[in-house]
XYZ file of C-alpha atoms in Angstrom:
787
model
C -79.326 -5.060 -210.448
C -77.891 -4.826 -206.957
C -76.533 -8.303 -206.408
C -77.111 -11.787 -205.091
C -77.571 -12.703 -201.474
C -76.093 -16.152 -200.966
C -77.754 -18.739 -198.731
C -75.391 -18.222 -195.812
C -76.850 -17.546 -192.363
C -75.370 -14.047 -192.074
C -77.727 -11.669 -190.222
C -78.282 -8.291 -191.901
C -77.564 -5.028 -190.126
C -81.062 -4.702 -188.686
C -81.966 -1.664 -186.615
C -82.475 -1.991 -182.880
C -85.156 -0.258 -182.556
C -109.976 14.512 -203.412
C -109.955 12.580 -205.423
C -107.736 9.513 -205.487
C -104.812 9.038 -207.856
C -103.529 5.469 -207.928
C -100.119 4.677 -209.347
C -99.048 1.172 -210.282
C -95.347 0.354 -210.673
C -94.669 3.658 -212.437
C -92.432 5.303 -209.857
C -89.201 3.386 -210.418
C -86.892 2.640 -213.287
C -85.417 -0.828 -213.802
C -81.681 -0.571 -213.372
C -79.484 -2.256 -215.962
C -76.164 -1.460 -214.322
C -74.457 -3.198 -211.446
C -74.059 -1.266 -208.246
C -71.494 1.472 -208.583
C -69.958 0.543 -205.257
C -69.086 -2.989 -206.352
C -65.581 -3.445 -205.026
C -64.795 -6.148 -207.605
C -65.710 -4.096 -210.654
C -62.836 -3.239 -212.949
C -62.191 0.073 -214.691
C -64.588 -0.747 -217.482
C -67.430 -1.498 -215.109
C -67.222 -5.257 -215.613
C -67.987 -7.559 -212.728
C -66.476 -10.795 -213.953
C -64.408 -11.202 -210.788
C -67.463 -10.841 -208.553
C -69.350 -13.396 -210.650
C -66.672 -15.959 -209.916
C -67.635 -15.861 -206.238
C -71.245 -16.847 -206.987
C -71.890 -20.607 -206.978
C -72.679 -22.054 -210.429
C -76.020 -23.372 -209.124
C -77.078 -19.796 -208.359
C -75.803 -18.492 -211.704
C -77.785 -21.248 -213.430
C -81.005 -20.051 -211.803
C -80.272 -16.408 -212.523
C -79.707 -16.873 -216.260
C -81.920 -19.888 -216.894
C -85.113 -18.982 -215.033
C -86.374 -16.225 -217.346
C -88.915 -15.646 -220.103
C -86.904 -13.473 -222.482
C -87.095 -13.764 -226.259
C -84.640 -12.770 -228.971
C -85.681 -10.618 -231.918
C -82.680 -11.599 -234.004
C -83.196 -15.361 -233.939
C -80.234 -17.645 -233.332
C -76.945 -15.845 -232.966
C -73.485 -16.131 -231.490
C -72.019 -14.883 -228.268
C -69.735 -12.423 -230.025
C -72.545 -10.584 -231.842
C -74.956 -10.668 -228.929
C -76.754 -7.359 -228.209
C -79.066 -6.799 -225.271
C -81.161 -4.458 -227.388
C -82.404 -7.480 -229.341
C -84.061 -8.956 -226.243
C -87.699 -8.451 -225.339
C -89.357 -9.292 -222.061
C -89.087 -8.289 -218.425
C -86.489 -5.481 -218.159
C -85.316 -6.835 -214.806
C -84.545 -10.218 -216.376
C -82.623 -8.424 -219.105
C -80.655 -6.612 -216.418
C -79.795 -9.935 -214.755
C -78.615 -11.479 -218.042
C -76.466 -8.461 -218.851
C -74.927 -8.214 -215.386
C -73.963 -11.874 -215.502
C -72.390 -11.410 -218.912
C -74.475 -14.188 -220.456
C -76.102 -14.166 -223.878
C -79.480 -15.273 -225.186
C -78.590 -17.056 -228.422
C -82.177 -17.999 -229.162
C -85.467 -18.060 -227.308
C -84.371 -21.181 -225.396
C -80.541 -21.193 -225.371
C -78.375 -19.059 -223.069
C -74.594 -19.032 -223.206
C -71.887 -17.897 -220.758
C -69.362 -15.150 -221.605
C -67.143 -15.714 -224.630
C -64.061 -15.874 -222.389
C -65.446 -18.935 -220.624
C -66.298 -20.790 -223.830
C -62.957 -20.046 -225.478
C -60.802 -20.734 -222.417
C -58.353 -23.557 -223.209
C -58.138 -24.445 -219.520
C -61.801 -25.310 -219.193
C -62.086 -28.725 -217.534
C -65.148 -30.775 -218.597
C -65.320 -32.189 -215.081
C -65.241 -28.792 -213.361
C -68.232 -26.925 -211.993
C -68.032 -24.162 -214.631
C -71.239 -23.723 -216.577
C -71.665 -24.143 -220.292
C -74.638 -23.309 -222.453
C -78.103 -24.000 -221.033
C -81.163 -25.040 -223.002
C -84.587 -24.167 -221.585
C -86.849 -27.156 -222.236
C -90.069 -25.812 -220.763
C -91.351 -22.766 -218.893
C -93.996 -22.705 -216.192
C -94.851 -19.033 -216.589
C -95.030 -16.521 -213.792
C -98.536 -15.827 -212.509
C -99.568 -13.117 -210.097
C -101.556 -15.678 -208.140
C -98.644 -18.098 -207.586
C -95.998 -15.335 -207.405
C -93.325 -17.532 -208.950
C -92.048 -19.020 -212.196
C -90.176 -22.256 -212.909
C -88.321 -23.638 -215.901
C -87.008 -27.051 -216.837
C -83.499 -26.597 -218.245
C -80.745 -28.888 -219.486
C -76.986 -28.326 -219.446
C -75.581 -28.609 -222.982
C -72.104 -29.537 -221.733
C -70.613 -33.032 -221.353
C -72.823 -33.647 -218.324
C -76.312 -33.256 -219.701
C -78.146 -32.817 -216.464
C -81.736 -31.619 -216.232
C -82.692 -29.054 -213.638
C -85.764 -27.413 -212.213
C -84.987 -23.707 -211.732
C -87.414 -21.497 -209.812
C -87.623 -17.933 -208.566
C -90.369 -15.931 -206.907
C -91.566 -14.174 -203.793
C -89.570 -15.254 -200.705
C -92.676 -16.103 -198.675
C -94.016 -18.242 -201.534
C -90.877 -20.220 -202.352
C -90.054 -20.852 -198.717
C -92.816 -23.444 -198.545
C -91.311 -25.248 -201.566
C -87.745 -25.431 -200.273
C -86.181 -28.382 -198.535
C -86.195 -27.157 -194.926
C -82.610 -28.299 -194.390
C -81.354 -25.843 -197.056
C -83.156 -22.782 -195.664
C -80.922 -20.699 -193.321
C -82.245 -19.342 -190.053
C -81.790 -15.779 -191.280
C -84.010 -16.378 -194.330
C -86.895 -14.177 -193.185
C -84.779 -11.488 -191.542
C -82.536 -11.079 -194.622
C -85.420 -10.883 -197.071
C -87.411 -8.490 -194.896
C -84.372 -6.295 -194.309
C -83.762 -5.770 -198.030
C -87.470 -5.241 -198.667
C -87.516 -2.558 -195.993
C -84.827 -0.733 -198.004
C -87.187 -0.536 -200.974
C -85.420 -3.282 -202.920
C -87.123 -6.040 -204.840
C -86.220 -9.435 -203.421
C -86.617 -12.731 -205.261
C -85.824 -16.103 -203.736
C -84.124 -18.650 -206.004
C -84.218 -22.425 -205.841
C -83.271 -25.461 -207.891
C -83.183 -29.232 -207.902
C -81.745 -31.842 -210.202
C -84.374 -33.870 -212.043
C -83.902 -37.556 -212.609
C -82.308 -38.298 -215.959
C -84.320 -41.510 -216.142
C -87.530 -39.505 -216.560
C -87.828 -37.692 -219.907
C -88.580 -33.979 -219.995
C -91.959 -34.616 -221.636
C -92.967 -36.653 -218.619
C -92.022 -33.818 -216.246
C -94.160 -31.484 -218.299
C -97.167 -33.777 -217.901
C -96.656 -34.122 -214.164
C -97.093 -30.363 -213.808
C -95.356 -27.697 -211.819
C -96.394 -29.144 -208.443
C -94.097 -32.122 -208.985
C -91.289 -30.041 -210.446
C -91.373 -27.379 -207.731
C -91.194 -29.677 -204.707
C -88.155 -30.100 -202.403
C -86.143 -27.318 -203.994
C -82.698 -26.328 -202.757
C -82.404 -22.719 -201.672
C -79.920 -20.922 -203.980
C -79.964 -17.392 -202.590
C -81.772 -14.079 -202.832
C -81.687 -11.945 -205.946
C -81.694 -8.292 -204.832
C -82.904 -5.810 -207.454
C -82.315 -2.143 -206.718
C -84.495 0.083 -208.917
C -83.841 3.836 -208.742
C -86.751 6.243 -208.540
C -87.729 8.147 -211.628
C -86.246 11.644 -211.359
C -89.492 13.571 -210.942
C -91.673 11.045 -209.095
C -91.196 12.674 -205.688
C -91.846 16.166 -207.053
C -95.020 15.189 -208.924
C -96.508 13.353 -205.942
C -95.757 16.306 -203.674
C -97.621 18.612 -206.044
C -100.567 16.240 -206.299
C -100.877 15.941 -202.523
C -100.499 19.691 -201.983
C -103.376 20.283 -204.416
C -105.720 18.183 -202.298
C -105.490 14.854 -204.142
C -105.021 11.568 -202.313
C -102.246 9.460 -203.859
C -102.064 5.711 -203.268
C -99.810 2.971 -204.613
C -101.119 -0.304 -206.047
C -98.345 -2.747 -206.846
C -97.399 -6.396 -207.038
C -94.285 -5.878 -204.924
C -93.936 -7.013 -201.328
C -95.492 -4.803 -198.695
C -92.157 -3.793 -197.152
C -90.694 -2.862 -200.543
C -93.799 -0.949 -201.541
C -93.975 0.882 -198.218
C -90.351 2.012 -198.448
C -90.762 3.233 -202.037
C -93.955 5.034 -200.989
C -92.017 6.660 -198.161
C -89.256 7.769 -200.524
C -91.686 9.436 -202.936
C -93.812 11.063 -200.248
C -96.954 8.920 -200.243
C -96.110 7.882 -196.673
C -94.854 10.394 -194.138
C -91.176 10.134 -193.192
C -91.899 11.009 -189.586
C -89.972 8.756 -187.203
C -92.584 9.179 -184.476
C -95.471 7.749 -186.490
C -95.422 4.069 -187.462
C -96.762 2.522 -190.631
C -99.424 -0.112 -190.027
C -100.488 -3.132 -192.047
C -103.839 -4.916 -192.064
C -103.309 -8.628 -191.343
C -105.366 -11.684 -190.623
C -104.249 -12.721 -187.158
C -104.976 -15.516 -184.760
C -106.977 -14.915 -181.630
C -110.492 -13.801 -180.887
C -113.107 -13.047 -183.469
C -113.947 -9.646 -184.860
C -117.124 -8.190 -186.302
C -118.018 -7.440 -189.923
C -121.510 -6.075 -190.496
C -122.613 -7.571 -187.206
C -121.341 -11.107 -187.966
C -118.454 -12.760 -186.091
C -115.553 -13.704 -188.383
C -111.853 -14.598 -187.975
C -109.960 -11.668 -186.562
C -108.265 -9.003 -188.689
C -106.074 -6.385 -187.100
C -103.910 -3.417 -187.977
C -100.375 -4.062 -186.751
C -97.041 -2.253 -187.254
C -95.654 -3.169 -190.656
C -92.932 -5.796 -190.725
C -93.714 -6.935 -187.201
C -94.245 -10.541 -186.184
C -97.516 -11.572 -184.631
C -96.256 -12.171 -181.088
C -97.127 -10.975 -177.606
C -94.931 -7.886 -177.871
C -97.336 -6.346 -180.385
C -100.624 -7.022 -178.654
C -100.685 -3.523 -177.217
C -100.091 -1.926 -180.651
C -102.702 -3.958 -182.496
C -105.896 -2.253 -183.584
C -108.618 -4.812 -184.155
C -110.546 -4.479 -187.403
C -114.107 -3.340 -186.684
C -116.404 -0.618 -187.894
C -115.951 1.602 -184.804
C -112.168 1.182 -185.002
C -112.135 2.364 -188.610
C -113.366 5.744 -187.410
C -110.681 5.739 -184.719
C -108.035 4.824 -187.299
C -109.186 7.680 -189.524
C -108.751 10.128 -186.658
C -105.290 8.734 -185.905
C -104.264 9.183 -189.544
C -105.565 12.759 -189.543
C -103.633 13.493 -186.352
C -100.459 11.880 -187.802
C -100.363 9.362 -184.975
C -100.067 6.724 -187.710
C -98.002 7.399 -190.820
C -100.040 5.221 -193.193
C -101.834 1.906 -193.564
C -100.888 -0.875 -195.998
C -102.668 -4.054 -197.060
C -101.823 -7.039 -199.250
C -104.060 -8.514 -201.898
C -104.485 -11.816 -200.077
C -105.689 -10.116 -196.897
C -108.083 -7.987 -198.909
C -109.456 -11.106 -200.611
C -109.853 -12.939 -197.298
C -111.626 -9.949 -195.807
C -113.982 -9.830 -198.790
C -114.681 -13.567 -198.524
C -115.502 -13.272 -194.838
C -117.850 -10.369 -195.542
C -119.677 -12.351 -198.240
C -119.766 -15.487 -196.114
C -121.040 -13.555 -193.092
C -123.854 -12.027 -195.103
C -124.785 -15.415 -196.548
C -124.859 -16.976 -193.066
C -127.124 -14.241 -191.745
C -129.538 -14.572 -194.670
C -129.497 -18.349 -195.265
C -129.447 -19.444 -191.627
C -126.126 -21.217 -191.882
C -126.646 -22.865 -195.270
C -123.617 -23.381 -197.497
C -123.205 -20.997 -200.386
C -120.709 -21.017 -203.232
C -118.205 -18.151 -203.341
C -116.353 -17.522 -206.588
C -112.750 -16.654 -205.714
C -112.213 -14.812 -208.996
C -115.090 -12.390 -208.544
C -115.512 -12.273 -204.763
C -113.874 -8.850 -204.518
C -116.476 -7.381 -206.858
C -119.380 -8.943 -204.941
C -121.747 -6.215 -203.638
C -121.293 -7.317 -200.012
C -117.507 -7.323 -200.400
C -117.560 -3.939 -202.092
C -119.544 -2.427 -199.228
C -116.854 -3.588 -196.815
C -114.013 -2.397 -199.035
C -115.606 0.989 -199.612
C -115.273 1.729 -195.917
C -111.696 0.440 -195.774
C -109.855 1.583 -198.927
C -110.019 5.358 -198.209
C -107.761 4.671 -195.218
C -105.156 2.673 -197.177
C -102.089 4.289 -198.779
C -100.251 1.231 -200.134
C -101.859 -1.824 -201.737
C -99.080 -4.436 -202.036
C -98.908 -7.908 -203.604
C -102.007 -7.151 -205.657
C -102.996 -9.260 -208.649
C -104.819 -7.697 -211.649
C -108.291 -8.609 -210.327
C -107.424 -7.186 -206.930
C -106.234 -3.930 -208.479
C -109.501 -3.677 -210.375
C -111.516 -4.307 -207.191
C -109.619 -1.596 -205.307
C -110.433 0.975 -207.991
C -114.074 -0.184 -207.976
C -114.177 0.299 -204.185
C -112.800 3.821 -204.482
C -115.425 4.593 -207.116
C -118.158 3.172 -204.912
C -116.933 5.280 -201.991
C -117.648 8.428 -204.002
C -114.113 9.123 -205.126
C -113.102 10.124 -208.639
C -110.147 7.947 -209.580
C -107.230 8.444 -211.928
C -105.177 5.288 -212.511
C -101.659 5.377 -213.900
C -100.125 2.049 -214.989
C -97.533 0.686 -217.372
C -98.280 -3.016 -217.807
C -100.789 -5.663 -218.812
C -101.499 -6.325 -215.124
C -103.041 -2.855 -214.907
C -105.575 -3.279 -217.725
C -108.560 -4.051 -215.468
C -107.812 -1.182 -213.103
C -107.256 1.235 -215.994
C -110.664 0.362 -217.431
C -112.383 0.576 -214.053
C -111.002 4.028 -213.167
C -112.663 7.251 -214.234
C -109.436 8.308 -215.939
C -106.868 5.760 -217.074
C -103.349 6.673 -218.196
C -101.050 4.097 -219.728
C -97.312 4.793 -219.603
C -95.120 3.246 -222.257
C -92.167 1.651 -220.480
C -88.964 1.219 -222.509
C -86.050 0.753 -220.079
C -83.313 1.122 -222.703
C -84.710 4.426 -223.936
C -85.363 5.559 -220.365
C -81.721 4.928 -219.489
C -80.648 6.904 -222.558
C -82.896 9.793 -221.567
C -81.686 9.688 -217.987
C -78.045 9.775 -219.024
C -78.620 12.711 -221.385
C -80.566 14.713 -218.787
C -77.921 14.074 -216.134
C -75.232 15.256 -218.530
C -77.118 18.453 -219.354
C -77.732 19.149 -215.661
C -74.038 18.654 -214.897
C -73.035 21.166 -217.580
C -75.550 23.721 -216.248
C -74.177 23.347 -212.726
C -70.637 23.849 -213.971
C -71.637 27.035 -215.800
C -73.607 28.478 -212.860
C -71.081 27.790 -210.105
C -67.366 28.252 -209.634
C -64.926 31.013 -208.674
C -63.462 33.631 -211.009
C -60.364 31.505 -211.607
C -62.525 28.524 -212.404
C -64.604 30.608 -214.786
C -61.447 31.690 -216.624
C -60.526 28.054 -216.988
C -63.985 27.284 -218.213
C -63.597 29.670 -221.129
C -60.812 27.468 -222.456
C -63.094 24.446 -222.219
C -66.076 26.245 -223.756
C -65.708 24.539 -227.115
C -65.433 21.052 -225.643
C -68.378 21.736 -223.309
C -70.453 22.954 -226.250
C -69.664 19.757 -228.113
C -70.706 17.621 -225.137
C -73.887 19.673 -224.772
C -74.778 19.063 -228.421
C -74.140 15.343 -228.001
C -76.488 15.155 -225.006
C -79.186 17.154 -226.815
C -78.860 14.869 -229.822
C -79.120 11.778 -227.613
C -82.215 13.204 -225.918
C -83.855 13.905 -229.289
C -83.044 10.382 -230.483
C -84.590 8.912 -227.320
C -87.796 10.905 -227.833
C -87.937 9.767 -231.454
C -87.528 6.149 -230.377
C -90.369 6.539 -227.871
C -92.643 7.837 -230.619
C -92.008 4.698 -232.652
C -92.743 2.258 -229.825
C -95.857 0.153 -230.452
C -98.710 0.426 -227.964
C -99.495 -2.441 -225.597
C -102.593 -3.846 -223.917
C -102.612 -1.141 -221.266
C -102.756 1.546 -223.950
C -105.766 -0.121 -225.554
C -107.617 -0.228 -222.225
C -106.945 3.370 -221.159
C -108.206 6.583 -222.767
C -104.818 8.277 -222.356
C -101.372 7.007 -223.323
C -98.200 8.799 -222.294
C -95.012 8.331 -224.275
C -93.113 10.213 -221.572
C -91.739 7.697 -219.098
C -92.858 9.643 -216.050
C -95.913 9.992 -213.830
C -95.889 13.681 -214.711
C -98.639 12.744 -217.139
C -101.089 12.549 -214.206
C -100.461 16.202 -213.411
C -100.713 17.113 -217.104
C -104.123 15.449 -217.416
C -105.415 17.266 -214.324
C -104.040 20.625 -215.440
C -105.342 20.405 -218.984
C -108.589 18.839 -217.847
C -109.280 21.700 -215.457
C -108.304 24.256 -218.083
C -110.619 22.630 -220.634
C -113.472 22.358 -218.127
C -113.197 26.010 -217.086
C -112.951 27.103 -220.731
C -116.095 25.175 -221.658
C -117.983 26.519 -218.625
C -117.135 30.118 -219.493
C -118.086 29.499 -223.132
C -121.480 28.158 -222.053
C -121.996 31.134 -219.740
C -121.097 33.558 -222.533
C -123.519 31.765 -224.857
C -126.239 31.860 -222.197
C -125.956 35.608 -221.552
C -125.594 36.466 -225.242
C -128.625 34.367 -226.155
C -130.731 36.288 -223.627
C -129.442 39.619 -224.971
C -130.213 38.564 -228.559
C -133.649 37.390 -227.487
C -134.260 40.867 -226.038
C -133.145 42.480 -229.306
C -135.348 40.206 -231.428
C -138.438 40.603 -229.227
C -139.044 43.822 -227.271
C -136.579 46.010 -229.162
C -137.775 44.686 -232.511
C -141.321 45.784 -231.681
C -140.039 49.244 -230.842
C -138.322 49.355 -234.221
C -134.710 48.502 -233.394
C -133.083 46.499 -236.197
C -129.584 45.573 -237.328
C -128.192 45.872 -240.812
C -126.333 43.270 -242.839
C -122.946 44.888 -242.228
C -123.621 45.042 -238.505
C -124.626 41.365 -238.278
C -121.566 40.331 -240.296
C -119.188 42.360 -238.111
C -120.708 41.029 -234.877
C -120.538 37.433 -236.135
C -116.846 37.760 -236.998
C -116.023 39.399 -233.667
C -117.872 36.800 -231.591
C -116.372 33.889 -233.538
C -112.864 35.322 -233.083
C -113.337 35.859 -229.356
C -114.620 32.303 -228.903
C -111.506 31.058 -230.670
C -109.135 33.262 -228.690
C -110.708 32.296 -225.377
C -109.476 28.731 -225.959
C -105.874 29.948 -226.199
C -105.568 30.226 -222.438
C -102.950 27.775 -221.212
C -103.124 25.727 -217.986
C -101.002 26.807 -215.034
C -97.973 24.841 -213.903
C -99.214 24.646 -210.323
C -102.349 22.741 -209.371
C -104.724 24.540 -207.039
C -106.635 23.071 -204.122
C -109.704 24.961 -205.292
C -111.878 22.825 -207.555
C -113.677 24.300 -210.590
C -117.469 23.987 -210.931
C -118.402 20.594 -212.311
C -121.516 21.660 -214.234
C -122.996 24.694 -215.994
C -126.230 23.923 -214.134
C -124.642 24.746 -210.794
C -126.324 27.407 -208.648
C -123.394 29.792 -209.013
C -123.440 29.606 -212.829
C -127.215 30.072 -213.111
C -127.283 33.007 -210.667
C -124.364 34.582 -212.522
C -126.162 34.371 -215.877
C -129.353 35.890 -214.434
C -127.515 38.754 -212.713
C -125.457 39.595 -215.799
C -128.514 39.623 -218.019
C -130.366 41.802 -215.520
C -127.584 44.409 -215.653
C -127.450 44.311 -219.450
C -131.242 44.534 -219.635
C -131.380 47.710 -217.533
C -128.623 49.441 -219.522
C -130.048 48.430 -222.906
C -133.576 49.567 -222.018
C -132.247 52.878 -220.649
C -130.394 53.564 -223.921
C -133.474 52.497 -225.906
C -135.787 54.892 -224.047
C -133.181 57.655 -224.380
C -133.017 57.085 -228.160
C -136.761 56.957 -228.828
C -137.234 60.734 -228.369
C -135.103 61.383 -231.456
C -137.282 59.285 -233.794
C -139.956 60.427 -236.207
C -142.395 57.516 -236.700
C -144.167 59.286 -239.587
C -141.138 59.436 -241.851
C -138.999 56.476 -240.639
C -140.008 53.143 -242.266
C -137.593 51.288 -240.006
C -139.933 51.782 -237.016
C -142.498 49.462 -238.591
C -141.885 45.955 -237.134
C -141.646 44.366 -240.589
C -140.181 47.400 -242.286
C -136.791 47.575 -243.998
C -133.676 48.521 -242.097
C -132.922 52.217 -242.062
C -130.040 53.690 -240.004
C -131.381 55.892 -237.222
C -130.545 56.903 -233.668
C -132.358 53.937 -232.107
C -130.672 51.311 -234.336
C -127.258 52.870 -233.842
C -127.482 53.245 -230.054
C -128.958 49.780 -229.444
C -126.368 48.202 -231.753
C -123.481 49.794 -229.851
C -124.827 48.927 -226.392
C -125.707 45.299 -227.317
C -122.300 44.694 -228.950
C -120.657 46.223 -225.893
C -122.694 43.861 -223.676
C -121.594 40.918 -225.826
C -117.918 41.860 -225.531
C -118.326 42.405 -221.785
C -119.606 38.854 -221.296
C -116.222 37.565 -222.499
C -114.382 39.797 -220.037
C -116.654 39.072 -217.084
C -116.822 35.296 -217.547
C -113.122 34.725 -218.201
C -111.992 32.837 -215.090
C -108.213 32.635 -215.322
C -106.336 31.755 -212.146
C -106.095 29.420 -210.320
C -107.024 27.119 -213.221
C -105.556 28.790 -216.314
C -103.801 31.935 -217.467
C -105.372 35.232 -216.459
C -106.867 37.474 -219.094
C -103.805 39.721 -219.237
C -101.624 36.608 -219.787
C -103.748 35.477 -222.741
C -102.219 38.152 -224.942
C -104.226 37.594 -228.105
C -107.524 37.569 -226.177
C -106.586 40.699 -224.255
C -105.542 42.594 -227.394
C -108.741 41.577 -229.194
C -110.951 42.818 -226.356
C -109.047 46.105 -226.176
C -109.502 46.535 -229.919
C -113.246 45.841 -229.651
C -113.739 48.340 -226.831
C -111.677 50.934 -228.678
C -113.729 50.590 -231.878
C -117.016 50.769 -229.952
C -116.100 54.045 -228.247
C -114.680 55.455 -231.491
C -118.049 54.757 -233.111
C -120.023 56.119 -230.150
C -118.040 59.384 -230.125
C -117.931 59.545 -233.967
C -114.187 60.093 -233.936
C -113.635 58.384 -237.295
C -116.890 58.620 -239.363
C -115.827 56.146 -242.146
C -116.075 53.285 -239.602
C -119.627 54.397 -238.742
C -120.543 54.504 -242.422
C -119.128 51.014 -243.005
C -121.203 49.663 -240.101
C -124.354 51.469 -241.289
C -124.525 53.708 -238.207
C -126.565 56.919 -238.257
C -125.172 60.222 -236.924
C -125.986 60.595 -233.247
C -127.822 63.677 -231.906
C -125.719 66.682 -230.973
C -126.292 68.798 -227.866
C -128.192 71.506 -229.821
C -130.826 69.056 -231.122
C -131.904 67.811 -227.677
C -135.259 69.077 -226.329
C -134.805 69.339 -222.583
C -138.471 69.803 -221.734
C -139.643 66.265 -222.286
C -138.782 62.935 -223.803
C -141.664 61.501 -225.758
C -142.621 57.869 -225.419
C -142.602 55.874 -228.623
C -146.004 54.313 -227.945
C -148.171 56.735 -229.970
C -151.340 54.757 -229.377
C -151.233 55.472 -225.651
C -151.039 59.222 -226.189
C -149.084 59.550 -223.019
C -145.714 61.125 -222.292
C -143.332 60.036 -219.586
C -140.988 62.418 -217.866
C -137.648 60.788 -217.319
C -135.963 63.210 -214.993
C -132.762 61.200 -214.714
C -132.302 60.826 -218.465
C -133.396 64.426 -218.961
C -130.733 65.696 -216.614
C -128.127 63.354 -218.017
C -128.735 64.439 -221.590
C -128.594 68.066 -220.549
C -125.270 67.656 -218.773
C -123.175 65.392 -221.002
C -125.250 65.057 -224.179
C -126.406 61.987 -226.037
C -122.952 60.662 -226.938
C -121.685 61.119 -223.423
C -124.780 59.437 -221.989
C -124.354 56.467 -224.360
C -120.699 56.055 -223.404
C -121.614 56.342 -219.718
C -124.144 53.526 -219.964
C -121.616 51.399 -221.848
C -119.038 51.920 -219.092
C -121.595 51.320 -216.331
C -122.737 48.116 -217.976
C -119.195 46.717 -218.118
C -118.107 47.829 -214.653
C -121.248 46.774 -212.792
C -121.320 43.369 -214.520
C -117.644 42.781 -213.661
C -118.063 43.824 -210.020
C -121.214 41.714 -209.627
C -119.497 38.612 -211.019
C -116.542 38.999 -208.659
C -118.914 39.423 -205.736
C -120.744 36.223 -206.704
C -117.464 34.321 -206.891
C -116.569 35.405 -203.376
C -120.045 34.556 -202.085
C -120.031 31.069 -203.544
C -116.254 30.695 -202.866
C -115.664 28.928 -206.156
């Protein structure tokens, strides 16, 4: 809570002068403390002296116009605890800063010192307890709330107390009570990123009972109000909001803000967190409905809309800076945004609704020849004609201010219709529609008390770290003496942080959590980055798993078809070992963790992409050539007359062909995991996934140990036959295994290879070639497709 701006005509110190991620009211924390620079605050942080300077009429509105409820039922002022209140955290902050207590859901009481003061004069202007008779609840459409309250003191007067958006309440005030600086003061504080609420009141006739005022409705109660001042709420940014948004934008994602706050407040907050450029040369523009000539929407003349500098009045001075809304000008505006000639564009919900209505009305006039047509205000933004107009506009907007729930939902729908993939992050019931409409919805649990506790603990830990890192030698010697006390403070902060996290875990979920697929119990928009990081990691992992399955299925099909007809078979021990290895590698491949930094490069969105299909075909082609070469090389060492395993339906019998084809096919299977592991920039590289890397090294080591027969017991366990030695190789000719053809084929390359390095060396060479060529080919494909 920053303070109260009283209704005095004092002018403020005005100056002379990818994808789309939408964030709704999740960038700031509601502040419970008074401003630290309050000159009237005492040593304990109390502001009782400053409260005495605020007129009682203003205090009455501040503490009486609220919708808080007490969890503890009726209580006393002395045992009042703000933790027992539920409702708007900003209203809780106002109650606490004023020192008042909520004794029940309808009774508020002043500080204990006021009630117990013996000098209290019944005829003075000091306030006693206030009873709230009826509440006209806040609605996003009306942008205000009003209560009927009664003083419980000697003078039982009945009051209408109202607060809301300055531009809304101004029309309800008695003009004689509104100062000339009303607009300039409110706009000045909004431009500083502060939330500004106007307050008003009027005394209701005691001759009319409260029940009668209820029946008359809020229109009668809210008329001819007396301006009571501005309530300025200063909400600090969440610690990591600026950092997260910077990372999202640097990774190629568009970040926009959708909020119910005023456009000036929203624009300043967006500038602070980096959604809007801080360049002083480029101005921020706002889309407004202005007076003047007519503009064109889909070829139909409608009341004029124009982009004007934000916060500017619609006078002659700004005619040169206005950019009329039209389809050609949207392209011009896009170029200006790209060239940083304009910092950003903002729009309010009312203007967006009016634009949608004009688009629907224009289409109806063109089709019906001027006949009247009914337009539903509640659903006009989702009308197909309105959506077509919005789809061309919303990609240019950075800040959507003063947006009601239906308007938020329509904005997300327009982004979706424009071909964007949307991630919506919200923390309230007002965000339910938008969370459901977005492709990815994230609900943030907002608990201001716990957030403040977390913030205090983190600040304390950071302060201790800074003290330990910095300082001169003398200071460091002094620090050693304070090491025990610092350790105790550190433990207290860590304990407080753990308690805050435990409290967050016990918080019940709200409507927003029900509507969104993701719920974050961390009170930060960092969850948006987490979802993107883990989503990309999961997507890449699944794509590489499907590619591994695709290549391995083709290799197995080769083994069960062509090689089976030749006589190649696998034993029970071999099938069991391969199954365990493959299952383990599939499990270990999922252990790759996402990277901390998001990359601009996007992963493939489907296994049916051209790059994935070409990769599978190329890998299988390489494996096919190596497997068939080893098969042909092995067939010369078979004796079909005495080997029952060569019969297609015969029993398994270890021989040279079975052993060689088993080793080369298992090696091809292991290679598919190495080749298809993507790693950076989406997840950890293979060498960073330690358990996967060690498993692959173990597999390759065992395969070459078996191929070179270094440790024969492993070969026996896997039912592998001894491989031919150099002395048993006939260098004159390699016989073909097709006896029915009666033909022999001279394989000069294999002949020479066997004569130079022998059968074992040739087998190992083909295993190495298979792995290296497949790896090089995959890297070449990645560069070609630039994925």
